[in-house]
């Protein structure tokens, strides 16, 4: 299943044991630096950094679901960029028509759409790196360092764990329903899916009750202790992204007037 | 002299909804250091009883005792109780919370606020008991059902409990894993842990248990030795149970041939000896090789040369020996039921090599002695 593939990727990433907060800060810095750029150069640099980190994180074995997600996002971004190119006023560089609708792409629109496209693609590659190297439980536990209430982080860890179990249940129920012709037409598919959704809700209540018993059986004292907590944020993980951020700002300021068209 | 009970319930009643009783006024004890089966159909109240043993549920009426002391439900008493009485739930997914195997096994010891070194050592030991040491960094959602069962058991073992309670431990497991689990239970029991399991399986109950408590619709209907229970034909009929095959065959032997019913044969070796007795002299021997003693393994190598002519007549017994066999460090044919196979082959005049941990040697010796006492079959046991 795809959700397991994603989780497996995090667990096997060579960057898994780096401080999750450090990775989060680095990712946020890279993403934010693209917003300060008015030319596509900085987003392109960020894109290459993000992509390189992503491939290193997956050891060049990215699962198909990642590639599909990437292509999916690329399609949405492309459509958005095209709309921006068509709607932004300025000096026309291309005229056309789509039936009764006349289409004009302006220089300003084209530049803006290229900028938006490169920003979005760059940010997505950075997000892919982060998602492939940091598991949700690690992230939430690390967030305790920045005073996230322990209850919230533990709740998130439990939700994450039980989400997989519920997904397994859904998969089983869908298979069982399919065996009994539950998806033979649109109407029955809708009815089956709604029944499954209601059933999963009931199961989740059942899970919660049994999980409570199990927690008490194992001497739960009100918090989740960890044998190997994720590494804590160090000063280097603040300095390193800061240097990158300053460098990106410098590049952005030097290429302010650098346009593709 | 009555047996010492480690867990006792007196006049226990409990209802989940305040109307129908899940457990109805039962009084029973779990003998210390024994292997006890709680037998009963679904809905008999087995899991509810276990949750009372662990202090998770409080009785509506009645009392629960641990080592003769009534359980008081304050935080420190419950911590003490749960440290000593570990419960493994039927569905491992109910009790695996953590992201990775080692984190989950460490969950209980960390809750006891033990030093990190102690927790590390317990995690390692528990994972090695269940043969999961190679998967300690694995994410829990990436495990198979059998592996999850092992992790759940390791989580309980890491508490180093005096009583290990397992709710339907064999449900959903393949034959090998069932056997491994029961053998592990034997080993733990031999090391002093009181083991309690619930099951519907009469064969397991008859062969494995020292004691049986039978529940039906929340009521205790029998308490005693397994063979005594299976002698009660009317009760079995009412419960919709069939006696185990070995028990039935022995009964037929008694009725048809007039042979004495006792001692009751509980496994294939005892059954074979009762049906087809062999001459008690001049039979094969079992050579025990201790896998934890390097010189013992060396001696085995020297005597056998390579390849081992004993391969088809060798087996591993116990978690450590099985691990060595899985790692390819011990060349053994039988990975499961090795002791039974060894005894069977020895009774047919063949020698057998049994690889085991030296601390389990007395257990092997006790099995051989018990067989001799029950059947008169003398099997020579040598240790290397």
Coordinates of C-alpha atoms in Angstrom, one line a residue:
Chain A
X1 CA 0.0 0.0 0.0
X2 CA 1.2 3.5 -0.8
X3 CA 0.9 4.9 2.7
X4 CA 3.2 2.1 3.9
X5 CA 5.6 2.9 1.1
X6 CA 5.9 6.5 2.2
X7 CA 6.4 5.5 5.8
X8 CA 9.0 2.9 4.8
X9 CA 10.8 5.6 2.9
X10 CA 11.1 7.8 6.1
X11 CA 12.3 4.9 8.1
X12 CA 15.0 3.9 5.6
X13 CA 16.1 7.4 4.8
X14 CA 19.8 8.2 5.5
X15 CA 18.6 11.6 6.9
X16 CA 16.2 9.9 9.3
X17 CA 18.3 10.5 12.4
X18 CA 19.0 14.1 11.7
X19 CA 17.1 16.5 14.0
X20 CA 13.6 16.7 12.7
X21 CA 13.3 20.4 13.7
X22 CA 16.6 21.1 11.9
X23 CA 15.1 19.5 8.7
X24 CA 11.9 21.5 9.2
X25 CA 13.8 24.8 9.6
X26 CA 16.0 24.0 6.6
X27 CA 12.9 23.2 4.5
X28 CA 11.0 26.3 5.7
X29 CA 14.1 28.5 4.9
X30 CA 14.4 27.1 1.4
X31 CA 10.6 27.6 0.8
X32 CA 10.6 31.1 2.2
X33 CA 13.6 32.2 0.2
X34 CA 11.7 31.5 -3.0
X35 CA 9.1 34.0 -2.0
X36 CA 11.6 36.8 -1.8
X37 CA 12.8 36.2 -5.3
X38 CA 11.4 38.2 -8.2
X39 CA 13.3 36.2 -10.8
X40 CA 13.2 32.4 -11.3
X41 CA 16.9 31.9 -10.5
X42 CA 16.5 31.4 -6.8
X43 CA 13.5 29.0 -7.2
X44 CA 15.6 27.1 -9.7
X45 CA 18.5 26.8 -7.2
X46 CA 16.0 25.7 -4.5
X47 CA 14.5 23.2 -6.9
X48 CA 17.9 21.6 -7.5
X49 CA 18.8 21.6 -3.8
X50 CA 15.4 20.1 -2.9
X51 CA 15.5 17.5 -5.7
X52 CA 19.1 16.5 -4.8
X53 CA 18.2 16.1 -1.2
X54 CA 15.1 14.1 -2.1
X55 CA 17.0 11.7 -4.3
X56 CA 19.7 11.4 -1.6
X57 CA 17.0 10.7 1.0
X58 CA 15.4 8.0 -1.1
X59 CA 18.8 6.6 -2.2
X60 CA 17.6 7.1 -5.8
X61 CA 14.8 4.6 -5.3
X62 CA 11.8 6.9 -5.1
X63 CA 8.6 4.9 -5.0
X64 CA 6.2 5.3 -8.0
X65 CA 3.6 7.0 -5.8
X66 CA 6.1 9.9 -5.2
X67 CA 6.7 10.3 -8.9
X68 CA 2.9 10.2 -9.5
X69 CA 2.3 12.7 -6.8
X70 CA 5.0 14.9 -8.3
X71 CA 3.5 14.7 -11.8
X72 CA 0.0 15.3 -10.4
X73 CA 1.2 18.5 -8.6
X74 CA 3.1 19.5 -11.7
X75 CA -0.1 19.4 -13.8
X76 CA -2.0 21.5 -11.3
X77 CA 0.8 24.0 -11.1
X78 CA 1.0 24.1 -14.9
X79 CA -2.7 24.9 -15.2
X80 CA -2.4 27.6 -12.5
X81 CA 0.6 29.1 -14.3
X82 CA -1.2 29.2 -17.6
X83 CA -4.2 31.0 -16.0
X84 CA -1.8 33.6 -14.5
X85 CA -0.1 34.1 -17.9
X86 CA -3.5 34.7 -19.5
X87 CA -5.0 37.0 -16.9
X88 CA -2.1 39.3 -16.1
X89 CA -2.2 42.6 -18.0
X90 CA 0.8 44.0 -19.9
X91 CA 2.4 44.1 -23.3
X92 CA 1.1 41.2 -25.5
X93 CA 3.6 38.7 -26.9
X94 CA 1.1 36.1 -28.2
X95 CA -2.5 36.3 -29.4
X96 CA -4.8 33.4 -30.1
X97 CA -8.4 32.4 -29.8
X98 CA -10.4 29.5 -28.4
X99 CA -13.7 29.6 -30.2
X100 CA -15.4 32.9 -29.3
X101 CA -12.8 33.6 -26.6
X102 CA -9.7 35.5 -27.5
X103 CA -6.5 34.7 -25.6
X104 CA -3.6 37.0 -24.9
X105 CA -0.4 36.2 -23.2
X106 CA 1.5 39.3 -22.0
X107 CA 5.2 39.6 -21.2
X108 CA 4.5 40.4 -17.6
X109 CA 2.0 37.5 -17.4
X110 CA 4.5 35.1 -18.9
X111 CA 7.3 36.2 -16.5
X112 CA 5.0 36.0 -13.5
X113 CA 3.7 32.6 -14.5
X114 CA 7.2 31.3 -14.9
X115 CA 8.1 32.7 -11.5
X116 CA 5.1 31.1 -9.9
X117 CA 5.7 27.8 -11.6
X118 CA 9.3 27.6 -10.6
X119 CA 8.5 28.6 -7.0
X120 CA 5.8 26.0 -6.7
X121 CA 7.9 23.2 -8.2
X122 CA 10.9 24.2 -6.0
X123 CA 8.7 24.2 -2.9
X124 CA 7.2 20.9 -3.8
X125 CA 10.6 19.3 -4.2
X126 CA 11.7 20.6 -0.8
X127 CA 8.5 19.2 0.7
X128 CA 9.2 15.9 -0.9
X129 CA 12.6 15.8 0.7
X130 CA 11.1 16.6 4.1
X131 CA 8.3 14.0 3.8
X132 CA 10.7 11.3 2.6
X133 CA 13.2 11.9 5.5
X134 CA 11.0 12.7 8.5
X135 CA 8.3 10.5 10.0
X136 CA 5.3 12.1 11.6
X137 CA 5.9 10.7 15.1
X138 CA 9.5 12.0 15.0
X139 CA 8.4 15.4 14.0
X140 CA 5.7 15.7 16.6
X141 CA 8.0 14.5 19.4
X142 CA 10.7 16.9 18.3
X143 CA 8.1 19.7 18.4
X144 CA 8.1 19.3 22.2
X145 CA 11.4 21.0 22.1
X146 CA 9.6 24.2 21.0
X147 CA 7.0 23.8 23.7
X148 CA 4.3 21.9 21.8
X149 CA 2.2 20.4 24.6
X150 CA 3.1 16.8 25.3
X151 CA -0.5 15.8 25.1
X152 CA -0.8 17.1 21.5
X153 CA 2.4 15.4 20.3
X154 CA 1.3 12.0 21.9
X155 CA -2.1 12.4 20.4
X156 CA -0.6 12.9 17.0
X157 CA 1.6 9.8 17.4
X158 CA -1.4 7.7 18.4
X159 CA -3.5 9.1 15.6
X160 CA -0.7 8.4 13.1
X161 CA -0.4 4.8 14.4
X162 CA -4.1 4.1 14.4
X163 CA -4.6 5.8 11.0
X164 CA -2.6 2.9 9.5
X165 CA -4.7 0.3 11.3
X166 CA -7.9 2.0 10.1
X167 CA -6.5 2.2 6.6
X168 CA -5.9 -1.6 6.8
X169 CA -9.4 -2.0 7.9
X170 CA -10.7 0.1 5.0
X171 CA -8.7 -1.9 2.5
X172 CA -10.1 -5.2 3.9
X173 CA -13.7 -3.9 3.9
X174 CA -13.3 -2.6 0.3
X175 CA -12.0 -6.0 -0.8
X176 CA -14.8 -7.8 1.1
X177 CA -17.4 -5.4 -0.5
X178 CA -15.9 -5.9 -3.9
X179 CA -16.2 -9.7 -3.5
X180 CA -19.9 -9.2 -2.9
X181 CA -20.4 -6.9 -5.9
X182 CA -20.4 -3.8 -3.7
X183 CA -18.9 -1.7 -6.5
X184 CA -20.7 -3.1 -9.6
X185 CA -22.1 0.3 -10.6
X186 CA -21.9 3.9 -9.5
X187 CA -24.9 3.8 -7.3
X188 CA -23.8 0.7 -5.4
X189 CA -20.3 2.1 -5.2
X190 CA -21.5 5.3 -3.5
X191 CA -23.7 3.3 -1.1
X192 CA -20.9 0.8 -0.3
X193 CA -18.4 3.6 0.4
X194 CA -20.8 5.4 2.7
X195 CA -21.4 2.2 4.6
X196 CA -17.7 1.5 4.9
X197 CA -17.1 5.1 6.1
X198 CA -19.8 4.6 8.8
X199 CA -18.4 1.3 9.7
X200 CA -14.8 2.6 10.0
X201 CA -16.1 5.3 12.4
X202 CA -17.6 2.6 14.6
X203 CA -14.4 0.6 14.4
X204 CA -12.3 3.6 15.4
X205 CA -14.4 3.9 18.6
X206 CA -13.7 0.2 19.3
X207 CA -10.0 0.7 18.6
X208 CA -9.9 3.6 21.1
X209 CA -11.5 1.5 23.8
X210 CA -9.1 -1.4 23.3
X211 CA -6.1 0.9 23.0
X212 CA -7.0 2.4 26.4
X213 CA -7.1 -1.0 28.0
X214 CA -3.8 -1.9 26.4
X215 CA -2.2 1.3 27.6
X216 CA -3.1 0.6 31.1
X217 CA -1.9 -3.0 30.8
X218 CA 1.5 -1.7 29.9
X219 CA 1.8 0.6 32.8
X220 CA 1.0 3.8 31.0
X221 CA 1.8 6.7 33.4
X222 CA 0.3 9.5 31.3
X223 CA 3.1 10.2 28.9
X224 CA 4.9 8.4 26.1
X225 CA 8.6 7.8 27.0
X226 CA 11.0 7.2 24.2
X227 CA 14.0 4.9 24.1
X228 CA 15.6 6.8 21.2
X229 CA 14.1 10.3 21.0
X230 CA 14.9 12.2 17.9
X231 CA 18.0 14.3 18.0
X232 CA 17.6 17.7 19.5
X233 CA 18.1 20.9 17.5
X234 CA 21.5 22.3 17.9
X235 CA 22.9 25.8 17.1
X236 CA 24.4 24.5 13.9
X237 CA 20.9 23.7 12.6
X238 CA 20.0 27.3 13.2
X239 CA 23.2 28.8 11.8
X240 CA 23.3 26.6 8.6
X241 CA 19.8 27.5 7.4
X242 CA 20.4 31.2 8.3
X243 CA 23.5 31.2 6.1
X244 CA 21.6 29.7 3.3
X245 CA 18.8 32.1 3.7
X246 CA 21.2 35.1 3.6
X247 CA 22.8 33.7 0.5
X248 CA 19.5 33.2 -1.2
X249 CA 18.4 36.8 -0.3
X250 CA 21.7 38.0 -1.8
X251 CA 21.1 36.1 -5.0
X252 CA 17.5 37.3 -5.1
X253 CA 18.6 40.9 -4.7
X254 CA 21.3 40.6 -7.5
X255 CA 18.9 39.0 -9.9
X256 CA 15.8 41.2 -9.3
X257 CA 15.7 42.4 -12.9
X258 CA 16.6 39.1 -14.4
X259 CA 13.6 38.0 -16.4
X260 CA 13.2 35.0 -18.8
X261 CA 11.2 37.0 -21.4
Chain B
X1 CA -1.1 -29.3 51.0
X2 CA -3.0 -26.8 48.7
X3 CA -1.0 -25.2 45.9
X4 CA 0.1 -21.7 46.3
X5 CA -1.9 -19.3 44.2
X6 CA -0.3 -16.3 42.6
X7 CA -3.6 -14.8 41.4
X8 CA -6.9 -15.4 42.9
X9 CA -10.4 -14.0 42.3
X10 CA -13.2 -14.5 44.9
X11 CA -16.8 -14.1 44.1
X12 CA -16.0 -11.9 41.1
X13 CA -18.8 -10.4 39.1
X14 CA -18.6 -7.8 36.3
X15 CA -20.9 -6.3 33.8
X16 CA -19.9 -3.9 31.0
X17 CA -23.4 -2.4 30.6
X18 CA -24.7 -2.8 34.1
X19 CA -27.3 -5.4 32.9
X20 CA -25.9 -8.6 31.6
X21 CA -23.0 -10.1 33.5
X22 CA -19.8 -10.8 31.6
X23 CA -18.5 -12.7 34.7
X24 CA -20.8 -14.0 37.2
X25 CA -19.7 -14.7 40.8
X26 CA -16.6 -16.8 40.0
X27 CA -14.0 -17.9 42.4
X28 CA -10.8 -19.4 41.0
X29 CA -7.0 -19.4 41.6
X30 CA -4.0 -19.5 39.3
X31 CA -1.3 -21.8 40.8
X32 CA 2.1 -20.3 41.1
X33 CA 4.8 -21.6 38.7
X34 CA 2.3 -23.6 36.7
X35 CA 1.0 -23.5 33.1
X36 CA -2.7 -22.8 33.3
X37 CA -5.2 -22.7 30.4
X38 CA -8.5 -20.7 30.7
X39 CA -10.7 -22.7 28.3
X40 CA -14.0 -21.5 27.0
X41 CA -15.9 -20.5 23.9
X42 CA -16.1 -16.9 22.6
X43 CA -18.0 -14.7 25.0
X44 CA -17.2 -16.9 28.0
X45 CA -15.5 -14.1 29.9
X46 CA -11.9 -15.1 29.4
X47 CA -10.6 -11.7 28.3
X48 CA -12.7 -9.9 30.9
X49 CA -11.1 -12.1 33.6
X50 CA -7.7 -11.3 32.3
X51 CA -8.4 -7.6 32.4
X52 CA -9.3 -8.0 36.1
X53 CA -6.0 -9.9 36.7
X54 CA -4.1 -6.9 35.4
X55 CA -6.2 -4.3 37.3
X56 CA -7.6 -2.7 34.2
X57 CA -11.1 -3.5 35.1
X58 CA -12.5 -3.3 38.6
X59 CA -15.0 -5.9 39.7
X60 CA -18.6 -4.8 40.3
X61 CA -18.4 -7.2 43.3
X62 CA -15.8 -9.6 44.6
X63 CA -12.1 -9.3 45.1
X64 CA -8.9 -10.0 43.2
X65 CA -5.7 -11.0 44.9
X66 CA -2.1 -11.1 43.8
X67 CA 0.3 -13.2 45.9
X68 CA -2.3 -13.3 48.6
X69 CA -2.7 -9.6 48.8
X70 CA -6.0 -7.9 47.8
X71 CA -5.5 -5.5 44.9
X72 CA -6.0 -1.9 45.9
X73 CA -6.5 0.2 42.8
X74 CA -4.2 3.1 43.7
X75 CA -1.5 4.2 41.3
X76 CA 1.5 2.6 43.1
X77 CA -0.3 -0.8 43.6
X78 CA -1.4 -0.9 40.0
X79 CA 2.2 -0.1 38.8
X80 CA 3.4 -2.9 41.1
X81 CA 0.8 -5.3 39.8
X82 CA 1.3 -4.5 36.1
X83 CA 5.1 -4.8 36.5
X84 CA 4.6 -8.4 37.7
X85 CA 1.5 -9.4 35.8
X86 CA 2.0 -8.8 32.0
X87 CA -0.9 -9.2 29.7
X88 CA -0.6 -9.9 26.0
X89 CA -3.9 -9.0 24.2
X90 CA -5.4 -11.2 21.5
X91 CA -5.0 -8.7 18.7
X92 CA -1.4 -7.3 18.7
X93 CA -2.5 -4.1 17.0
X94 CA -4.4 -3.2 20.1
X95 CA -1.2 -2.9 22.1
X96 CA 1.4 -1.7 19.7
X97 CA 1.6 2.1 20.0
X98 CA 5.0 3.1 19.0
X99 CA 6.5 3.8 15.6
X100 CA 9.3 1.3 15.7
X101 CA 9.7 -2.2 17.2
X102 CA 12.3 -1.3 19.8
X103 CA 10.4 1.7 20.9
X104 CA 7.3 -0.4 21.4
X105 CA 9.1 -3.1 23.4
X106 CA 10.7 -0.3 25.5
X107 CA 7.4 1.2 26.3
X108 CA 6.7 -0.8 29.4
X109 CA 10.2 -0.7 30.9
X110 CA 10.4 3.1 30.3
X111 CA 7.1 3.5 32.1
X112 CA 8.7 1.8 35.1
X113 CA 11.4 4.6 35.0
X114 CA 14.2 2.1 34.7
X115 CA 17.7 3.3 33.8
X116 CA 18.4 3.5 30.1
X117 CA 21.0 0.7 30.2
X118 CA 18.5 -1.6 31.9
X119 CA 15.8 -0.7 29.3
X120 CA 18.3 -1.3 26.5
X121 CA 19.2 -4.7 27.9
X122 CA 15.6 -5.7 28.5
X123 CA 14.7 -4.7 24.9
X124 CA 17.5 -6.7 23.5
X125 CA 16.7 -9.8 25.6
X126 CA 13.0 -9.7 24.9
X127 CA 13.6 -9.3 21.2
X128 CA 16.0 -12.2 21.2
X129 CA 13.4 -14.3 23.1
X130 CA 11.0 -13.9 20.2
X131 CA 13.6 -13.9 17.4
X132 CA 13.0 -10.3 16.4
X133 CA 16.4 -8.8 17.2
X134 CA 17.1 -8.2 13.5
X135 CA 14.0 -6.1 13.0
X136 CA 14.3 -3.8 16.0
X137 CA 14.5 -0.7 13.9
X138 CA 11.6 -1.7 11.7
X139 CA 8.4 0.5 11.6
X140 CA 5.6 -1.4 13.4
X141 CA 3.1 -0.9 10.6
X142 CA 5.4 -2.7 8.2
X143 CA 5.3 -6.0 10.2
X144 CA 3.3 -9.1 9.3
X145 CA 0.6 -10.3 11.7
X146 CA 3.0 -13.0 13.1
X147 CA 5.7 -10.4 13.7
X148 CA 3.3 -8.1 15.4
X149 CA 2.3 -11.0 17.7
X150 CA 6.0 -11.4 18.5
X151 CA 6.5 -7.7 19.2
X152 CA 3.5 -7.7 21.5
X153 CA 4.9 -10.7 23.4
X154 CA 8.3 -9.1 23.5
X155 CA 6.7 -6.0 25.0
X156 CA 5.3 -8.1 27.8
X157 CA 8.5 -10.1 28.3
X158 CA 10.5 -6.8 28.6
X159 CA 8.6 -6.2 31.9
X160 CA 10.2 -9.3 33.3
X161 CA 6.9 -10.4 34.8
X162 CA 6.2 -13.1 37.3
X163 CA 3.0 -13.9 35.6
X164 CA 2.6 -13.9 31.8
X165 CA -1.0 -13.9 30.6
X166 CA -1.7 -14.4 26.9
X167 CA -5.2 -13.9 25.5
X168 CA -5.7 -16.4 22.6
X169 CA -2.0 -16.3 21.8
X170 CA -2.2 -18.9 19.1
X171 CA -5.1 -17.3 17.2
X172 CA -4.2 -16.5 13.6
X173 CA -0.8 -18.0 13.8
X174 CA 0.7 -20.7 11.5
X175 CA 1.7 -24.1 12.9
X176 CA 5.4 -23.2 13.3
X177 CA 4.7 -20.1 15.2
X178 CA 2.2 -21.8 17.5
X179 CA 4.7 -24.4 18.3
X180 CA 7.5 -21.8 18.9
X181 CA 5.2 -19.8 21.2
X182 CA 4.2 -22.9 23.2
X183 CA 7.9 -24.0 23.5
X184 CA 8.8 -20.5 24.6
X185 CA 6.0 -20.6 27.2
X186 CA 7.5 -23.9 28.4
X187 CA 10.9 -22.3 28.6
X188 CA 9.6 -19.2 30.5
X189 CA 7.7 -21.4 32.8
X190 CA 10.7 -23.5 33.5
X191 CA 12.5 -20.3 34.4
X192 CA 9.9 -19.5 37.0
X193 CA 7.3 -17.5 35.2
X194 CA 3.6 -18.5 35.8
X195 CA 2.0 -18.7 32.4
X196 CA -1.7 -18.4 31.7
X197 CA -3.3 -18.6 28.3
X198 CA -6.8 -18.6 27.1
X199 CA -7.8 -20.8 24.2
X200 CA -10.7 -22.8 22.6
X201 CA -8.2 -25.5 21.5
X202 CA -8.7 -28.7 23.5
X203 CA -5.6 -30.3 22.0
X204 CA -3.3 -27.5 23.3
X205 CA -5.1 -27.6 26.6
X206 CA -4.5 -31.3 27.1
X207 CA -0.9 -31.5 25.9
X208 CA 0.4 -28.2 27.3
X209 CA -1.4 -27.3 30.5
X210 CA -0.8 -28.3 34.0
X211 CA -4.1 -26.8 35.1
X212 CA -7.3 -25.8 33.4
X213 CA -10.1 -23.5 34.3
X214 CA -13.2 -23.7 32.1
X215 CA -15.5 -20.8 31.7
X216 CA -18.9 -20.7 30.0
X217 CA -21.2 -17.7 29.8
X218 CA -19.3 -15.9 32.5
X219 CA -19.5 -18.9 34.9
X220 CA -16.7 -21.2 36.1
X221 CA -17.7 -24.7 35.2
X222 CA -14.5 -26.6 35.9
X223 CA -11.2 -26.2 37.8
X224 CA -8.6 -28.9 37.9
X225 CA -6.2 -31.0 35.8
X226 CA -6.8 -31.2 32.0
X227 CA -7.3 -35.0 32.1
X228 CA -9.8 -34.7 34.9
X229 CA -11.8 -32.3 32.8
X230 CA -11.8 -34.5 29.7
X231 CA -13.0 -37.4 31.7
X232 CA -16.3 -35.5 32.3
X233 CA -18.1 -36.5 29.2
X234 CA -21.4 -34.9 30.1
X235 CA -19.9 -31.5 30.8
X236 CA -17.9 -31.7 27.6
X237 CA -21.1 -32.5 25.7
X238 CA -22.9 -29.6 27.3
X239 CA -20.1 -27.3 26.3
X240 CA -20.0 -28.6 22.8
X241 CA -16.4 -29.8 23.1
X242 CA -14.7 -33.0 21.9
X243 CA -11.9 -34.6 23.9
X244 CA -8.5 -34.4 22.4
X245 CA -7.5 -37.2 20.0
X246 CA -4.8 -38.6 22.2
X247 CA -7.2 -38.8 25.1
X248 CA -9.9 -40.5 23.0
X249 CA -7.4 -43.0 21.6
X250 CA -6.3 -43.8 25.1
X251 CA -9.9 -44.2 26.2
X252 CA -10.6 -46.6 23.3
X253 CA -7.5 -48.6 24.3
X254 CA -8.9 -48.9 27.8
X255 CA -12.4 -49.9 26.7
X256 CA -11.4 -52.3 23.9
X257 CA -8.2 -53.9 25.3
X258 CA -8.7 -53.4 29.0
X259 CA -5.5 -51.5 29.4
X260 CA -5.3 -49.0 32.3
X261 CA -6.2 -45.5 31.4
X262 CA -3.7 -43.9 33.7
X263 CA -1.2 -42.4 33.2
X264 CA -2.8 -40.4 30.4
X265 CA -0.6 -40.1 27.3
X266 CA -0.3 -36.5 26.4
X267 CA 1.9 -36.5 23.4
X268 CA 3.0 -38.6 20.5
X269 CA 5.9 -40.2 22.4
X270 CA 3.7 -41.3 25.4
X271 CA 0.9 -42.4 23.1
X272 CA 3.2 -44.5 20.9
X273 CA 4.8 -46.1 23.8
X274 CA 1.4 -47.0 25.2
X275 CA 0.1 -48.4 22.0
X276 CA 3.3 -50.0 20.7
X277 CA 5.5 -50.6 23.6
X278 CA 9.2 -51.2 22.8
X279 CA 11.8 -53.0 24.8
X280 CA 13.1 -50.7 27.5
X281 CA 16.7 -51.7 27.0
X282 CA 19.0 -51.3 24.0
X283 CA 17.3 -48.3 22.6
X284 CA 18.8 -45.1 21.3
X285 CA 20.2 -42.2 23.1
X286 CA 19.8 -38.4 23.0
X287 CA 23.0 -36.4 22.8
X288 CA 22.5 -32.9 24.1
X289 CA 24.8 -30.2 22.6
X290 CA 24.7 -27.0 24.5
X291 CA 24.8 -24.1 22.0
X292 CA 26.0 -21.6 24.6
X293 CA 29.1 -23.5 25.3
X294 CA 31.7 -23.2 22.6
X295 CA 33.6 -26.3 23.5
X296 CA 30.4 -28.3 23.4
X297 CA 29.9 -27.2 19.7
X298 CA 33.5 -27.9 18.9
X299 CA 33.2 -31.4 20.3
X300 CA 30.2 -31.9 18.1
X301 CA 32.1 -30.8 15.1
X302 CA 35.0 -33.1 15.8
X303 CA 32.9 -36.1 16.3
X304 CA 30.7 -35.6 13.3
X305 CA 33.0 -34.2 10.7
X306 CA 31.3 -32.7 7.7
X307 CA 28.6 -33.1 6.4
X308 CA 26.9 -34.2 9.6
X309 CA 25.6 -37.7 9.4
X310 CA 23.3 -36.8 12.2
X311 CA 21.6 -34.1 10.2
X312 CA 18.3 -36.0 9.8
X313 CA 18.4 -37.0 13.4
X314 CA 19.0 -33.6 15.0
X315 CA 16.9 -30.8 16.3
X316 CA 16.9 -27.5 18.2
X317 CA 15.1 -26.9 21.4
X318 CA 14.6 -23.5 23.0
X319 CA 14.8 -19.9 21.7
X320 CA 18.6 -19.6 21.8
X321 CA 19.2 -22.8 19.9
X322 CA 16.6 -22.0 17.3
X323 CA 18.2 -18.6 16.8
X324 CA 21.5 -20.3 16.1
X325 CA 19.9 -22.6 13.7
X326 CA 18.2 -19.7 11.9
X327 CA 21.5 -18.0 11.7
X328 CA 23.0 -21.1 10.1
X329 CA 25.4 -21.7 13.0
X330 CA 23.8 -25.0 13.9
X331 CA 23.0 -27.7 11.4
X332 CA 19.7 -29.2 12.6
X333 CA 16.9 -30.9 10.8
X334 CA 14.0 -30.4 13.3
X335 CA 13.3 -26.8 14.2
X336 CA 10.0 -27.7 15.9
X337 CA 8.9 -30.5 18.2
X338 CA 12.6 -31.5 18.3
X339 CA 12.5 -33.0 21.7
X340 CA 9.4 -35.1 20.8
X341 CA 11.1 -36.3 17.6
X342 CA 14.3 -37.1 19.6
X343 CA 12.4 -39.2 22.1
X344 CA 10.5 -40.9 19.4
X345 CA 13.6 -41.8 17.4
X346 CA 15.5 -42.8 20.5
X347 CA 12.6 -45.1 21.4
X348 CA 13.1 -46.7 18.0
X349 CA 16.7 -47.3 18.7
X350 CA 18.3 -44.4 16.9
X351 CA 20.6 -41.7 18.3
X352 CA 19.5 -38.1 18.2
X353 CA 21.4 -34.9 18.6
X354 CA 19.5 -32.1 20.4
X355 CA 20.9 -28.6 20.4
X356 CA 19.8 -26.5 23.3
X357 CA 20.8 -23.9 25.8
X358 CA 22.7 -25.4 28.8
X359 CA 20.2 -23.8 31.2
X360 CA 17.5 -25.9 29.5
X361 CA 19.3 -29.1 30.1
X362 CA 17.5 -29.9 33.3
X363 CA 14.2 -29.3 31.5
X364 CA 15.2 -31.9 28.9
X365 CA 16.3 -34.2 31.7
X366 CA 13.0 -33.8 33.5
X367 CA 11.1 -34.7 30.3
X368 CA 13.1 -37.8 29.8
X369 CA 12.7 -38.8 33.5
X370 CA 8.9 -38.2 33.3
X371 CA 8.7 -40.3 30.2
X372 CA 10.5 -43.1 32.0
X373 CA 8.3 -42.9 35.1
X374 CA 5.1 -42.9 33.0
X375 CA 6.0 -45.5 30.4
X376 CA 9.1 -47.4 31.7
X377 CA 11.0 -46.3 28.6
X378 CA 14.6 -45.6 29.5
X379 CA 16.4 -43.3 27.1
X380 CA 20.0 -42.5 27.8
X381 CA 20.8 -38.8 27.9
X382 CA 24.3 -37.6 27.4
X383 CA 25.5 -34.0 27.5
X384 CA 28.3 -32.4 25.5

